[in-house]
mmCIF file of C-alpha atoms in Angstrom:
data_model
loop_
_atom_site.group_PDB
_atom_site.id
_atom_site.type_symbol
_atom_site.label_atom_id
_atom_site.label_comp_id
_atom_site.label_asym_id
_atom_site.label_seq_id
_atom_site.Cartn_x
_atom_site.Cartn_y
_atom_site.Cartn_z
ATOM 1 C CA UNK A 1 106.851 130.399 96.949
ATOM 2 C CA UNK A 2 102.929 130.683 97.420
ATOM 3 C CA UNK A 3 103.286 130.754 93.466
ATOM 4 C CA UNK A 4 105.074 127.941 93.284
ATOM 5 C CA UNK A 5 103.453 125.707 95.491
ATOM 6 C CA UNK A 6 100.284 126.298 93.845
ATOM 7 C CA UNK A 7 102.320 125.348 90.057
ATOM 8 C CA UNK A 8 103.121 122.185 92.060
ATOM 9 C CA UNK A 9 99.840 120.981 93.505
ATOM 10 C CA UNK A 10 98.583 122.120 90.124
ATOM 11 C CA UNK A 11 101.060 119.694 88.201
ATOM 12 C CA UNK A 12 100.203 116.834 90.548
ATOM 13 C CA UNK A 13 96.783 117.633 90.308
ATOM 14 C CA UNK A 14 96.958 117.207 86.436
ATOM 15 C CA UNK A 15 99.254 114.221 86.641
ATOM 16 C CA UNK A 16 96.774 112.298 88.600
ATOM 17 C CA UNK A 17 93.890 112.999 86.485
ATOM 18 C CA UNK A 18 95.972 112.238 83.327
ATOM 19 C CA UNK A 19 96.393 109.005 85.118
ATOM 20 C CA UNK A 20 92.771 108.432 85.927
ATOM 21 C CA UNK A 21 92.164 108.696 82.082
ATOM 22 C CA UNK A 22 94.427 106.911 80.694
ATOM 23 C CA UNK A 23 93.022 103.769 83.710
ATOM 24 C CA UNK A 24 89.745 104.886 82.554
ATOM 25 C CA UNK A 25 90.523 104.578 78.708
ATOM 26 C CA UNK A 26 91.784 101.013 78.937
ATOM 27 C CA UNK A 27 89.003 99.987 81.148
ATOM 28 C CA UNK A 28 86.617 100.773 78.666
ATOM 29 C CA UNK A 29 88.485 99.353 75.782
ATOM 30 C CA UNK A 30 88.747 96.582 77.701
ATOM 31 C CA UNK A 31 84.582 96.227 78.668
ATOM 32 C CA UNK A 32 84.118 96.803 75.317
ATOM 33 C CA UNK A 33 86.218 93.825 73.631
ATOM 34 C CA UNK A 34 84.787 91.694 76.100
ATOM 35 C CA UNK A 35 81.037 92.861 75.686
ATOM 36 C CA UNK A 36 81.352 92.369 71.819
ATOM 37 C CA UNK A 37 83.438 89.243 72.314
ATOM 38 C CA UNK A 38 80.384 87.869 74.501
ATOM 39 C CA UNK A 39 77.768 88.842 72.652
ATOM 40 C CA UNK A 40 79.011 87.471 69.414
ATOM 41 C CA UNK A 41 79.311 84.336 70.652
ATOM 42 C CA UNK A 42 75.874 84.183 72.127
ATOM 43 C CA UNK A 43 74.278 85.410 69.176
ATOM 44 C CA UNK A 44 76.291 83.061 67.018
ATOM 45 C CA UNK A 45 75.914 79.593 68.853
ATOM 46 C CA UNK A 46 74.000 76.747 67.392
ATOM 47 C CA UNK A 47 74.225 74.484 70.494
ATOM 48 C CA UNK A 48 74.802 74.897 74.627
ATOM 49 C CA UNK A 49 78.607 73.067 73.959
ATOM 50 C CA UNK A 50 78.962 75.986 71.367
ATOM 51 C CA UNK A 51 77.975 79.037 73.671
ATOM 52 C CA UNK A 52 80.052 77.808 76.551
ATOM 53 C CA UNK A 53 83.233 77.177 74.917
ATOM 54 C CA UNK A 54 82.693 80.471 72.910
ATOM 55 C CA UNK A 55 81.967 82.462 75.951
ATOM 56 C CA UNK A 56 84.838 81.298 78.299
ATOM 57 C CA UNK A 57 87.008 81.751 75.158
ATOM 58 C CA UNK A 58 85.877 85.529 74.348
ATOM 59 C CA UNK A 59 86.039 85.953 78.511
ATOM 60 C CA UNK A 60 89.824 84.350 78.840
ATOM 61 C CA UNK A 61 91.054 87.061 75.812
ATOM 62 C CA UNK A 62 90.223 89.412 78.116
ATOM 63 C CA UNK A 63 90.694 88.031 81.933
ATOM 64 C CA UNK A 64 93.296 85.415 82.976
ATOM 65 C CA UNK A 65 90.671 82.473 82.889
ATOM 66 C CA UNK A 66 87.221 81.471 82.518
ATOM 67 C CA UNK A 67 84.741 78.690 83.042
ATOM 68 C CA UNK A 68 81.437 77.988 82.985
ATOM 69 C CA UNK A 69 79.225 75.471 84.395
ATOM 70 C CA UNK A 70 75.991 74.127 84.759
ATOM 71 C CA UNK A 71 73.694 74.447 87.790
ATOM 72 C CA UNK A 72 72.106 70.654 89.107
ATOM 73 C CA UNK A 73 69.949 71.115 91.687
ATOM 74 C CA UNK A 74 69.315 67.758 92.431
ATOM 75 C CA UNK A 75 73.268 67.492 93.721
ATOM 76 C CA UNK A 76 73.239 71.214 94.814
ATOM 77 C CA UNK A 77 76.321 72.077 92.635
ATOM 78 C CA UNK A 78 77.698 73.557 89.719
ATOM 79 C CA UNK A 79 79.239 71.181 87.250
ATOM 80 C CA UNK A 80 82.244 72.956 85.052
ATOM 81 C CA UNK A 81 81.370 72.172 81.360
ATOM 82 C CA UNK A 82 83.847 74.680 79.731
ATOM 83 C CA UNK A 83 86.888 76.084 80.302
ATOM 84 C CA UNK A 84 89.560 78.628 78.698
ATOM 85 C CA UNK A 85 92.781 80.425 79.971
ATOM 86 C CA UNK A 86 94.797 79.793 82.829
ATOM 87 C CA UNK A 87 93.703 78.351 85.225
ATOM 88 C CA UNK A 88 90.765 77.369 83.497
ATOM 89 C CA UNK A 89 92.389 74.901 81.665
ATOM 90 C CA UNK A 90 94.706 73.259 83.903
ATOM 91 C CA UNK A 91 94.383 75.253 87.540
ATOM 92 C CA UNK A 92 94.302 71.623 88.931
ATOM 93 C CA UNK A 93 90.696 71.209 88.997
ATOM 94 C CA UNK A 94 89.067 68.907 86.473
ATOM 95 C CA UNK A 95 87.082 69.665 83.722
ATOM 96 C CA UNK A 96 84.284 68.160 84.960
ATOM 97 C CA UNK A 97 84.682 69.593 88.610
ATOM 98 C CA UNK A 98 81.556 69.467 90.470
ATOM 99 C CA UNK A 99 81.308 72.630 92.988
ATOM 100 C CA UNK A 100 78.849 72.357 96.074
ATOM 101 C CA UNK A 101 76.964 75.229 96.180
ATOM 102 C CA UNK A 102 76.183 74.985 99.464
ATOM 103 C CA UNK A 103 79.214 76.013 101.045
ATOM 104 C CA UNK A 104 80.400 78.769 103.038
ATOM 105 C CA UNK A 105 83.579 77.365 103.832
ATOM 106 C CA UNK A 106 87.292 78.058 103.237
ATOM 107 C CA UNK A 107 87.204 76.973 99.678
ATOM 108 C CA UNK A 108 87.288 80.333 97.751
ATOM 109 C CA UNK A 109 85.821 79.121 94.971
ATOM 110 C CA UNK A 110 82.795 77.333 96.552
ATOM 111 C CA UNK A 111 82.103 79.893 98.717
ATOM 112 C CA UNK A 112 81.916 82.092 95.537
ATOM 113 C CA UNK A 113 79.787 79.887 93.159
ATOM 114 C CA UNK A 114 77.688 79.423 96.384
ATOM 115 C CA UNK A 115 76.635 83.157 97.031
ATOM 116 C CA UNK A 116 76.362 83.815 93.541
ATOM 117 C CA UNK A 117 73.945 80.992 93.450
ATOM 118 C CA UNK A 118 72.199 81.884 96.327
ATOM 119 C CA UNK A 119 71.607 85.234 95.860
ATOM 120 C CA UNK A 120 71.731 85.750 92.180
ATOM 121 C CA UNK A 121 74.336 88.679 91.911
ATOM 122 C CA UNK A 122 78.095 88.760 90.665
ATOM 123 C CA UNK A 123 80.067 87.834 93.816
ATOM 124 C CA UNK A 124 84.018 88.283 93.858
ATOM 125 C CA UNK A 125 86.209 86.999 96.362
ATOM 126 C CA UNK A 126 90.037 87.653 96.747
ATOM 127 C CA UNK A 127 92.350 84.515 96.563
ATOM 128 C CA UNK A 128 94.311 85.632 99.563
ATOM 129 C CA UNK A 129 95.580 81.600 100.422
ATOM 130 C CA UNK A 130 97.625 80.973 98.281
ATOM 131 C CA UNK A 131 95.914 78.320 96.654
ATOM 132 C CA UNK A 132 95.229 79.972 93.227
ATOM 133 C CA UNK A 133 97.885 82.331 91.540
ATOM 134 C CA UNK A 134 95.079 84.634 90.249
ATOM 135 C CA UNK A 135 94.434 86.998 92.428
ATOM 136 C CA UNK A 136 90.734 87.397 92.633
ATOM 137 C CA UNK A 137 87.516 85.022 91.466
ATOM 138 C CA UNK A 138 84.047 86.538 90.277
ATOM 139 C CA UNK A 139 81.267 84.170 90.145
ATOM 140 C CA UNK A 140 78.611 85.397 87.746
ATOM 141 C CA UNK A 141 75.036 83.711 88.010
ATOM 142 C CA UNK A 142 73.169 82.881 84.839
ATOM 143 C CA UNK A 143 70.065 83.472 85.479
ATOM 144 C CA UNK A 144 66.788 84.343 82.963
ATOM 145 C CA UNK A 145 63.230 84.756 84.758
ATOM 146 C CA UNK A 146 63.277 81.643 87.237
ATOM 147 C CA UNK A 147 65.754 79.992 85.797
ATOM 148 C CA UNK A 148 68.959 79.358 87.022
ATOM 149 C CA UNK A 149 71.264 77.932 84.490
ATOM 150 C CA UNK A 150 74.799 78.088 86.206
ATOM 151 C CA UNK A 151 77.650 80.157 86.991
ATOM 152 C CA UNK A 152 80.468 81.571 84.894
ATOM 153 C CA UNK A 153 83.735 81.674 86.688
ATOM 154 C CA UNK A 154 86.264 84.361 85.664
ATOM 155 C CA UNK A 155 89.566 84.875 86.991
ATOM 156 C CA UNK A 156 92.302 87.714 87.485
ATOM 157 C CA UNK A 157 95.607 88.404 88.261
ATOM 158 C CA UNK A 158 94.711 92.034 89.759
ATOM 159 C CA UNK A 159 92.013 92.775 92.175
ATOM 160 C CA UNK A 160 91.715 96.167 90.817
ATOM 161 C CA UNK A 161 90.375 94.657 87.614
ATOM 162 C CA UNK A 162 86.857 93.866 89.662
ATOM 163 C CA UNK A 163 85.490 97.150 90.514
ATOM 164 C CA UNK A 164 82.181 98.129 90.562
ATOM 165 C CA UNK A 165 82.009 99.223 86.480
ATOM 166 C CA UNK A 166 83.312 95.205 85.996
ATOM 167 C CA UNK A 167 80.665 94.285 88.360
ATOM 168 C CA UNK A 168 78.070 95.777 86.473
ATOM 169 C CA UNK A 169 79.123 94.313 82.984
ATOM 170 C CA UNK A 170 79.738 90.925 84.260
ATOM 171 C CA UNK A 171 76.067 90.917 85.536
ATOM 172 C CA UNK A 172 74.872 92.330 82.286
ATOM 173 C CA UNK A 173 77.369 89.514 80.521
ATOM 174 C CA UNK A 174 75.501 86.798 82.697
ATOM 175 C CA UNK A 175 72.011 87.490 81.741
ATOM 176 C CA UNK A 176 73.061 87.786 78.121
ATOM 177 C CA UNK A 177 74.469 84.294 78.197
ATOM 178 C CA UNK A 178 71.008 83.042 80.477
ATOM 179 C CA UNK A 179 69.271 84.586 77.653
ATOM 180 C CA UNK A 180 70.940 82.471 74.732
ATOM 181 C CA UNK A 181 71.016 79.485 76.683
ATOM 182 C CA UNK A 182 67.179 79.969 77.144
ATOM 183 C CA UNK A 183 66.640 80.451 73.817
ATOM 184 C CA UNK A 184 68.583 77.357 72.905
ATOM 185 C CA UNK A 185 66.397 75.291 75.170
#
């Protein structure tokens, strides 16, 4: 019986390791695709609007949806400029929506954008209030040196998609997009 218990434990451990390996392979494949899409969009863009449109389309191909907005310091707001995928296109928010950056209020999107602008770090918020069908939003700041260009919002339908690996990739993508915006300016 001791041998049988050891065999069963080894089989469970083997199955768990295989599930983890499969999940890691899927994560790597997904992240590789989004990095390639966004990097290509930045390299090929000839205008800010081309870059913004291509970036959100690349992100929306991997996630539930994405949008990009420019930071308007005088208004203390981020103004959405391009969106792709659900809920970016039709999530009930206008294409040129102004998102205040002074809030730690109850609006999940406003809180995430505000924190991303203030801390210059990717901010992830769970959508637990039922106002958005996605389960999480990541606000990715676009900064290059001292210049703050705006924020990219990324939606997912699964909270587990935004793990620490994902946060690191989104941070790098935010810097890549900001570098592209800086080059275009």
